[in-house]
Tab-separated table of C-alpha atoms and ligand atoms in Angstrom:
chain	number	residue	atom	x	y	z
A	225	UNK	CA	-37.901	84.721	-8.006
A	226	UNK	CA	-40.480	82.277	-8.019
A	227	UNK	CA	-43.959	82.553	-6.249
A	228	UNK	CA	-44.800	81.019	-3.065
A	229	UNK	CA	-46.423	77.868	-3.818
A	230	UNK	CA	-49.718	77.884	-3.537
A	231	UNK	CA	-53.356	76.635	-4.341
A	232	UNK	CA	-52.487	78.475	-7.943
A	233	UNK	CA	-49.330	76.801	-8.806
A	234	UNK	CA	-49.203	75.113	-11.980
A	235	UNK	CA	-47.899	71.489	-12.044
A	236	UNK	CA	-45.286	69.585	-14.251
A	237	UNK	CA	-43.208	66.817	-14.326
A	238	UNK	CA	-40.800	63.715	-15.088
A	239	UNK	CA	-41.871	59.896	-15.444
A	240	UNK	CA	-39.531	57.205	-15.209
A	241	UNK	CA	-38.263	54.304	-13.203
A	242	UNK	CA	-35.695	54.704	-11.497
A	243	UNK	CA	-36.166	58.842	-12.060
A	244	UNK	CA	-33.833	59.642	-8.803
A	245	UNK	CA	-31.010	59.973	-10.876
A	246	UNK	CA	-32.933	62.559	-13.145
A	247	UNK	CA	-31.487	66.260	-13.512
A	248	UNK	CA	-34.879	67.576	-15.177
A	249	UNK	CA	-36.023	68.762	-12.057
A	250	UNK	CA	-33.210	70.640	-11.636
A	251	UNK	CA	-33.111	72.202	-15.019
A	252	UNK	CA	-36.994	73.020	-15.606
A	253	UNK	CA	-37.250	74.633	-11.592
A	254	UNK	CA	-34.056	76.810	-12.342
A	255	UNK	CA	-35.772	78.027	-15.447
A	256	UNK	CA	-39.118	78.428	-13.371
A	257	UNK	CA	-37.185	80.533	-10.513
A	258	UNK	CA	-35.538	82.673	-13.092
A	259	UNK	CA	-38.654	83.026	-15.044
A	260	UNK	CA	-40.700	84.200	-12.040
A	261	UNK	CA	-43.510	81.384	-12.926
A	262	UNK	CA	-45.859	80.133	-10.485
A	263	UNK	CA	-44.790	76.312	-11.565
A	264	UNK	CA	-42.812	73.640	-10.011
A	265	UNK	CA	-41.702	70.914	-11.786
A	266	UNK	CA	-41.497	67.529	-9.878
A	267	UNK	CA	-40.404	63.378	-10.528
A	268	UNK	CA	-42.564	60.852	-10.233
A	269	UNK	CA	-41.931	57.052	-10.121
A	270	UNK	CA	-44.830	54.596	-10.097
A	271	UNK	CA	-44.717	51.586	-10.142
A	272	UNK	CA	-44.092	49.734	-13.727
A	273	UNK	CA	-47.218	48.271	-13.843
A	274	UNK	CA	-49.268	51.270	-12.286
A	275	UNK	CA	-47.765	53.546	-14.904
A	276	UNK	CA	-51.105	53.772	-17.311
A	277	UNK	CA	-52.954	53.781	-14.254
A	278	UNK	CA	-50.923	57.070	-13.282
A	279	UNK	CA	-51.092	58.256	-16.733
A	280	UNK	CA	-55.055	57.948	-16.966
A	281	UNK	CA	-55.222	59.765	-13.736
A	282	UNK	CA	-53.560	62.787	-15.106
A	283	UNK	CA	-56.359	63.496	-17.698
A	284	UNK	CA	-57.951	66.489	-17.730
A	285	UNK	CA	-55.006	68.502	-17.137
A	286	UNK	CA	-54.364	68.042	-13.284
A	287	UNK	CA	-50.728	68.215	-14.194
A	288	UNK	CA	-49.896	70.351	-17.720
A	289	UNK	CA	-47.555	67.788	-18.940
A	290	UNK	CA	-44.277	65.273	-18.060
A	291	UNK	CA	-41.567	64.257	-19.386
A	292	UNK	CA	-41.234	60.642	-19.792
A	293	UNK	CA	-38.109	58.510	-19.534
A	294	UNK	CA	-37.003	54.902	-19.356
A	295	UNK	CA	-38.524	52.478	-19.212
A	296	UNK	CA	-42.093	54.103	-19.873
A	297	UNK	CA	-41.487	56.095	-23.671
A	298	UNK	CA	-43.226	53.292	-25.296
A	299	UNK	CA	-46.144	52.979	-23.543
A	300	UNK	CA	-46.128	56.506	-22.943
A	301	UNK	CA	-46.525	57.014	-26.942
A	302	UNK	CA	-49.171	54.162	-26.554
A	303	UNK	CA	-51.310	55.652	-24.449
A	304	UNK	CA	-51.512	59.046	-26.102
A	305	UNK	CA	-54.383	60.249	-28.320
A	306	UNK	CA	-52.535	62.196	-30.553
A	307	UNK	CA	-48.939	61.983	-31.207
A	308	UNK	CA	-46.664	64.473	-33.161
A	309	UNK	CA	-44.889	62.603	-36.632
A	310	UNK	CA	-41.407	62.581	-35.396
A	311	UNK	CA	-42.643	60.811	-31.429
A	312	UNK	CA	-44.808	58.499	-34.159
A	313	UNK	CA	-41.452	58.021	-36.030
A	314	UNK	CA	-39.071	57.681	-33.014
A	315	UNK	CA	-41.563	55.399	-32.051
A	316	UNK	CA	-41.650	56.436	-28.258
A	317	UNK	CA	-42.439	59.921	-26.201
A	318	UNK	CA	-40.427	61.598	-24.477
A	319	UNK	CA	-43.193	64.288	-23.828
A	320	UNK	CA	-46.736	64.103	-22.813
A	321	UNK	CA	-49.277	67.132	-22.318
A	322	UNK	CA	-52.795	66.914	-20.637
A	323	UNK	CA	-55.495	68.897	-22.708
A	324	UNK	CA	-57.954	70.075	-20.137
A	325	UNK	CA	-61.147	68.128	-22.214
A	326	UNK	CA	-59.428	64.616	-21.068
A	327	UNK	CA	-56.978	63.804	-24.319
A	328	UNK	CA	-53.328	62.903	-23.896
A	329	UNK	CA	-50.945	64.727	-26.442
A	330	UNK	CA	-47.230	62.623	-27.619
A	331	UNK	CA	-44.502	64.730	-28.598
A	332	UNK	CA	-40.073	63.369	-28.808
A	333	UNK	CA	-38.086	66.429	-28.158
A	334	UNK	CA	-35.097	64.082	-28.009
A	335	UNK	CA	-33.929	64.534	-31.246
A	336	UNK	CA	-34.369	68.294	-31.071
A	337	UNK	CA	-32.019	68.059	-28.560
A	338	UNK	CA	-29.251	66.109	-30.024
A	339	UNK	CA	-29.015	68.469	-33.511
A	340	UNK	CA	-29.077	71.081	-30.460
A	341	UNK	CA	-25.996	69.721	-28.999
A	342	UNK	CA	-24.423	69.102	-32.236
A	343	UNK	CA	-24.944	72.875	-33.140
A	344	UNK	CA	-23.977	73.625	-29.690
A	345	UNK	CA	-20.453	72.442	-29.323
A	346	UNK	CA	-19.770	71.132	-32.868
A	347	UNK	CA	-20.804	73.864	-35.071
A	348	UNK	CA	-18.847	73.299	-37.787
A	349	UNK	CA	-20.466	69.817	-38.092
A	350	UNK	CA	-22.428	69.534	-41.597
A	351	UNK	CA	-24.843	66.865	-41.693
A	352	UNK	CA	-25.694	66.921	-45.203
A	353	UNK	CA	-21.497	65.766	-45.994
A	354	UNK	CA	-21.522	62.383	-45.280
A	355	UNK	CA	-22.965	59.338	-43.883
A	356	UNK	CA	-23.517	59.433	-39.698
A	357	UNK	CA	-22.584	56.157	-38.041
A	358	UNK	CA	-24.808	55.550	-35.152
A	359	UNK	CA	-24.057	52.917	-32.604
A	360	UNK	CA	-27.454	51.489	-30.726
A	361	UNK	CA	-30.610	50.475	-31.658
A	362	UNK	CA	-32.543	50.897	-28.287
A	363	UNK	CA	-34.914	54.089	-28.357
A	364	UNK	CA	-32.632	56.454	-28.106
A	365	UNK	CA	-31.045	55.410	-31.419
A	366	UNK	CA	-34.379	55.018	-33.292
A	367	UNK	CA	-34.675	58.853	-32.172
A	368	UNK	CA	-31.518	59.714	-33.453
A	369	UNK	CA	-31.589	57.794	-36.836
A	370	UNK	CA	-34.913	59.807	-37.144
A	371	UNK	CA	-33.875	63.542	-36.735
A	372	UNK	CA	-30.086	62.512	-38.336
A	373	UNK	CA	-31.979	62.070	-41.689
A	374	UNK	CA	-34.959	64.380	-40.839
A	375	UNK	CA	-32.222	67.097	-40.846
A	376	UNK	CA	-30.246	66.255	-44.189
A	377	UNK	CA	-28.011	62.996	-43.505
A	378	UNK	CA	-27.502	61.594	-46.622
A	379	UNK	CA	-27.363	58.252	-45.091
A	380	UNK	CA	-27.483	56.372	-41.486
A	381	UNK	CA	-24.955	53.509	-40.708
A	382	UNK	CA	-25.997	51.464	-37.722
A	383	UNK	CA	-24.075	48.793	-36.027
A	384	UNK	CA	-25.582	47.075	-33.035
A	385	UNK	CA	-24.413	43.917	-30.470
A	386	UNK	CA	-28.132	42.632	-31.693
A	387	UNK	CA	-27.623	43.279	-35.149
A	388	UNK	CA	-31.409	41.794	-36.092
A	389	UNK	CA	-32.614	44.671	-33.662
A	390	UNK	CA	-30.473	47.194	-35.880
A	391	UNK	CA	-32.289	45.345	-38.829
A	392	UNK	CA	-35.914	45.897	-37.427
A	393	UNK	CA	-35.014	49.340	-36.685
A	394	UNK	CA	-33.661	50.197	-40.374
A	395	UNK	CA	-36.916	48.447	-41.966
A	396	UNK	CA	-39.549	49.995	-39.773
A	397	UNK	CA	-37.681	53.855	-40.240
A	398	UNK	CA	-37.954	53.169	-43.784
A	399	UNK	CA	-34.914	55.378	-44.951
A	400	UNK	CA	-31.551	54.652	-46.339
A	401	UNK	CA	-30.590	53.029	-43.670
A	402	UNK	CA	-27.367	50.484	-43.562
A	403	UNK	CA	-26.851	48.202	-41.226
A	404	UNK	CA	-23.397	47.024	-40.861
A	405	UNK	CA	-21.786	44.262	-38.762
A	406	UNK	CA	-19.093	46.430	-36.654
A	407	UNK	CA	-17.367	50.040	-36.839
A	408	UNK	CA	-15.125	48.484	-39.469
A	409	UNK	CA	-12.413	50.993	-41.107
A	410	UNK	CA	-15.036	51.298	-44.547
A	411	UNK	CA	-18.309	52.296	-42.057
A	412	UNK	CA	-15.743	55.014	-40.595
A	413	UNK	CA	-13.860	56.679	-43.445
A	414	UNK	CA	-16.537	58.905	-44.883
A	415	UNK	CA	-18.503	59.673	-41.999
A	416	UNK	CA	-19.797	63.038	-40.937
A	417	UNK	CA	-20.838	62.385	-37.169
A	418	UNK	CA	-20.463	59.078	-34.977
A	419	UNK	CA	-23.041	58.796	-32.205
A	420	UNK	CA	-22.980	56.364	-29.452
A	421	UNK	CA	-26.742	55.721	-28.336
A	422	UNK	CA	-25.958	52.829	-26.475
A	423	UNK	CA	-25.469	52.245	-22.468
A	424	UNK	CA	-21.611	51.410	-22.938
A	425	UNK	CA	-19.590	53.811	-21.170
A	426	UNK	CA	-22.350	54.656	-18.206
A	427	UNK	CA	-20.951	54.604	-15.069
A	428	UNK	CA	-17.409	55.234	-16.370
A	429	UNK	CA	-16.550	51.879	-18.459
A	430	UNK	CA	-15.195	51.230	-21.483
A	431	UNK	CA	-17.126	52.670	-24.070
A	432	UNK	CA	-18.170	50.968	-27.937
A	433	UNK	CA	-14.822	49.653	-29.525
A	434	UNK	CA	-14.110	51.859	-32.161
A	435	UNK	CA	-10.590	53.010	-33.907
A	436	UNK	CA	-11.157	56.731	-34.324
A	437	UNK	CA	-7.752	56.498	-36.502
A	438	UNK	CA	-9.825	55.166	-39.363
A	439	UNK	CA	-12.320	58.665	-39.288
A	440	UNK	CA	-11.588	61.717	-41.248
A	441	UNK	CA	-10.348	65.001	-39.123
A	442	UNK	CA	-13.564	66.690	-39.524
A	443	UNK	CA	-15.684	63.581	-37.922
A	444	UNK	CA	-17.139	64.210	-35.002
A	445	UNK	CA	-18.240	62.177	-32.381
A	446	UNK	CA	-20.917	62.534	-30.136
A	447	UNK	CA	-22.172	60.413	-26.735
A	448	UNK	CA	-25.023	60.078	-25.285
A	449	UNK	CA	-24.278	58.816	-22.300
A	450	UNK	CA	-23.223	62.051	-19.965
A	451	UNK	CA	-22.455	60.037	-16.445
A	452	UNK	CA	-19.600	60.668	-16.696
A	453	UNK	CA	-19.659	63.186	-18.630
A	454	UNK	CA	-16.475	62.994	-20.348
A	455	UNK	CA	-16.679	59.102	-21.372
A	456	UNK	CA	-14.062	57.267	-22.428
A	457	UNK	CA	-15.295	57.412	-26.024
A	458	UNK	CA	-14.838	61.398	-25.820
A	459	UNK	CA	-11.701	60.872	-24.585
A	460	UNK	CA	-10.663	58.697	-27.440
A	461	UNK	CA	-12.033	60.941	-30.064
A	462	UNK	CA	-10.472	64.376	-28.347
A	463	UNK	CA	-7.113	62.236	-28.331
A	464	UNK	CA	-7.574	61.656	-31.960
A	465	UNK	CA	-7.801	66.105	-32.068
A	466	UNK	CA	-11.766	65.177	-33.020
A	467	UNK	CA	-14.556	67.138	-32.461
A	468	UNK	CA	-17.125	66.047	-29.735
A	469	UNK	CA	-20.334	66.796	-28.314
A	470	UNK	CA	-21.789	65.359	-25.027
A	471	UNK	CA	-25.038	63.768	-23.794
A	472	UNK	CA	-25.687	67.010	-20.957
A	473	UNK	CA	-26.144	68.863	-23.868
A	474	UNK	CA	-28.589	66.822	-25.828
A	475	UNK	CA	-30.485	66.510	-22.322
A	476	UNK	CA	-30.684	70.869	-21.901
A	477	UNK	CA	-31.044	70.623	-25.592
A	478	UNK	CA	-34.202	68.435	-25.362
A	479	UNK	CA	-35.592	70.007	-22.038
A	480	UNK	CA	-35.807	73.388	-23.981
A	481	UNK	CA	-38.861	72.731	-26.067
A	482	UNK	CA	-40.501	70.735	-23.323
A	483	UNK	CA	-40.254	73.597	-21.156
A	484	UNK	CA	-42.087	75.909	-23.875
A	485	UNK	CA	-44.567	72.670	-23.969
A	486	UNK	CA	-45.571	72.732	-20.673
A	487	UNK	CA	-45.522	76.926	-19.650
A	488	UNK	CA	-46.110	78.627	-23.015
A	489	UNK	CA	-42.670	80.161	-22.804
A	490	UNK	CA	-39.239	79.911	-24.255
A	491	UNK	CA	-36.566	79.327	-21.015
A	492	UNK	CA	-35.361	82.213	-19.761
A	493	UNK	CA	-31.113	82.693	-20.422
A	494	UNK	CA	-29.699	80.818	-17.249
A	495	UNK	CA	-26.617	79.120	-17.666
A	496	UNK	CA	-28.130	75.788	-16.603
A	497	UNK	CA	-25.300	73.583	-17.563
A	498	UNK	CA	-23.322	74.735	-14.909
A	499	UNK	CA	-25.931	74.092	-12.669
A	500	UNK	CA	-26.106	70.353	-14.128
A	501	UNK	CA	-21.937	70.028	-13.958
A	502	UNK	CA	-22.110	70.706	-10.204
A	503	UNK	CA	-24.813	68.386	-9.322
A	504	UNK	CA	-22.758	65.743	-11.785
A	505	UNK	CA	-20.010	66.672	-9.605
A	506	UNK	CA	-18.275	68.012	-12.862
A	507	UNK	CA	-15.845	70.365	-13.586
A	508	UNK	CA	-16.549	73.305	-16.320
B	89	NAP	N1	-28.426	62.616	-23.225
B	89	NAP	C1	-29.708	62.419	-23.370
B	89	NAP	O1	-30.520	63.355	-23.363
B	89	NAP	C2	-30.198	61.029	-23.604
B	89	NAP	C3	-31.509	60.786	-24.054
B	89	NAP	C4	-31.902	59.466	-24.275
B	89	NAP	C5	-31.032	58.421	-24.016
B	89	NAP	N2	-29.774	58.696	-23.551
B	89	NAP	C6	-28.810	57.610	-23.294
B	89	NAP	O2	-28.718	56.787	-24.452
B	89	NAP	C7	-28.359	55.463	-24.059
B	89	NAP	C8	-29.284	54.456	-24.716
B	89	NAP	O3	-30.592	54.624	-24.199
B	89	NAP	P1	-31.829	53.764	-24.763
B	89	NAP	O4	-33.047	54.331	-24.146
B	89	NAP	O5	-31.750	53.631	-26.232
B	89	NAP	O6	-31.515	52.326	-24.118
B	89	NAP	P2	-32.015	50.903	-24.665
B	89	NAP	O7	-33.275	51.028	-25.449
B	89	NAP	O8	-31.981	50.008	-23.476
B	89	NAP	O9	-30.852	50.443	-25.688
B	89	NAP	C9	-29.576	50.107	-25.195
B	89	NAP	C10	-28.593	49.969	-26.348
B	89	NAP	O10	-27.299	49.733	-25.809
B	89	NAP	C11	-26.811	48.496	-26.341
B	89	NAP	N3	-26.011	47.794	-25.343
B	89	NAP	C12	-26.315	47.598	-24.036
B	89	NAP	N4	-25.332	46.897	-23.419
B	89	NAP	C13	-24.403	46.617	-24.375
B	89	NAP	C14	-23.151	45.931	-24.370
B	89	NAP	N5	-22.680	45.349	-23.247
B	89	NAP	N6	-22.440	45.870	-25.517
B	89	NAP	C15	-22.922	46.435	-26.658
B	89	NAP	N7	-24.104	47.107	-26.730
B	89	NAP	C16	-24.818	47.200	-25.594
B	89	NAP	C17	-28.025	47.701	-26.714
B	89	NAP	O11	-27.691	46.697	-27.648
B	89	NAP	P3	-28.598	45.397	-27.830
B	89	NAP	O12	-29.726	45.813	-28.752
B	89	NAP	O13	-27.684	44.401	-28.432
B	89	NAP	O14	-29.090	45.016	-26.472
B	89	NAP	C18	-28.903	48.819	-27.290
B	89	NAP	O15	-28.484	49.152	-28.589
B	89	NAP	C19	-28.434	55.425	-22.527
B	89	NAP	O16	-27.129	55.565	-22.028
B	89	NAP	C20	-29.260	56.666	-22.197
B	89	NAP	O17	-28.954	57.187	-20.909
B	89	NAP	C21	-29.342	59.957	-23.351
């Protein structure tokens, strides 16, 4: 059980605009509760332009820390004093903590949590045995492409509707990096993992066109995107007898280490997915 709140009660958080939506809150106060810390984890939504204003306000360590989420990781990474080499290389924070003497610390757990998803529910997945094929080039790809290759990828693909954005994103990462037109048979055949890390297939529609006939049995294909949380691009690939690994999981997976961020301490063993799959009106 948690403490009463009180005058004591340590403070934490999520950014983000529209954060409503956000199951953080959820997650991080079911940890508190079965942790028995005197925290509380809350969402806050300023307005866009107030957001640095917010952020400013916050240092000395009123508040230990927040998550940060669309649109504000940018900025967010901006503003910091000091930011960790894989938020510098995502090139956005999803993680801010307040030192008490007044600096601002960046940190990108999402990456953590997407090999944690991978090894989650795809743990026969090795990185290191071919090429991943990630589809995107908004942040959320650039975080991917990042801990894909930090972890042993021998190479990322990357096809994007904007393909000069996939282009900007391959030179400023700096790695080997291909960007390709489409999700053409040859970008498919050898590929370890396939990630979607774009917005298609939100909300239920269709999700990127892809022909999961033209991937090797031991692909596997993981989304991003986890309302719904079966997408149609799961489908597709589970129809195909692939693999798959979804977007809930990347978002436990990268709430984990922010946790330990903010209240010194690993989460406590609390089946929080289930807790997620009822508020996403989901079934196990
Ligand atoms: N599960 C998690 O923990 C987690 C964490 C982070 C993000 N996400 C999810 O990842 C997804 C991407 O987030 P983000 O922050 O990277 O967003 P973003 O920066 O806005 O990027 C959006 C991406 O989707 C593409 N896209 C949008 N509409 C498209 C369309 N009609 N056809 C083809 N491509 C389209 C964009 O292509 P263009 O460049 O051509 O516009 C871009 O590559 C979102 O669904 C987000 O919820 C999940």
């Amino acid at each position: 059980m948690r403490p009463p709140i009180s005058a004591k009660t340590r403070i934490a958080g999520v950014v983000g605009a529209p954060v409503r939506h956000s199951l953080s809150p959820l997650i991080h106060n079911a940890w508190l509760e079965s942790a028995g810390l005197d925290a509380v984890y809350a969402a806050f939504e300023p307005p866009a332009d107030r957001f640095a204003a917010f952020i400013d306000g916050l240092r000395g360590g009123v508040v230990l820390g927040l998550n940060v989420t669309v649109p504000f990781k940018e900025t967010a990474l901006a503003m910091a004093d000091e930011a960790s080499a894989r938020s510098k290389r995502a090139g956005a924070a999803n993680l801010l903590r307040f030192e008490p003497d007044g600096r601002v610390l960046a940190d990108n757990t999402d990456g953590e949590g997407l090999l944690a998803a991978l090894a989650a529910q795809a743990p026969s997945l090795d990185l290191t045995a071919g090429p991943a094929l990630v589809l995107g080039a908004g942040g959320a790809a650039r975080g991917a492409v990042a801990a894909l290759l930090d972890a042993g990828a021998p190479k990322v693909r990357l096809v994007n509707r904007t393909q000069s954005r996939a282009g900007a994103l391959a030179a400023s990462l700096n790695g080997p990096i291909e960007v390709c037109a489409s999700a053409a048979p040859a970008a498919l055949s050898d590929v370890a993992l396939i990630v979607n890390a774009t917005t298609l297939g939100l909300g239920g529609g269709a999700g990127p066109e892809i022909d999961f006939a033209d991937a090797a049995p031991t692909t596997v294909v993981m989304d991003m995107v986890y309302r719904p949380l079966r997408t149609q691009f799961l489908g597709a690939a589970a129809r195909r007898g692939l693999a798959t690994a979804d977007g809930l999981e990347m978002l436990i997976g990268q709430a984990a280490p922010s946790f330990e961020a903010f209240f010194g301490a690993r989460p406590p063993a609390l089946d929080v997915r289930s807790l997620c799959l009822r508020a996403l009106q989901e079934t196990p």
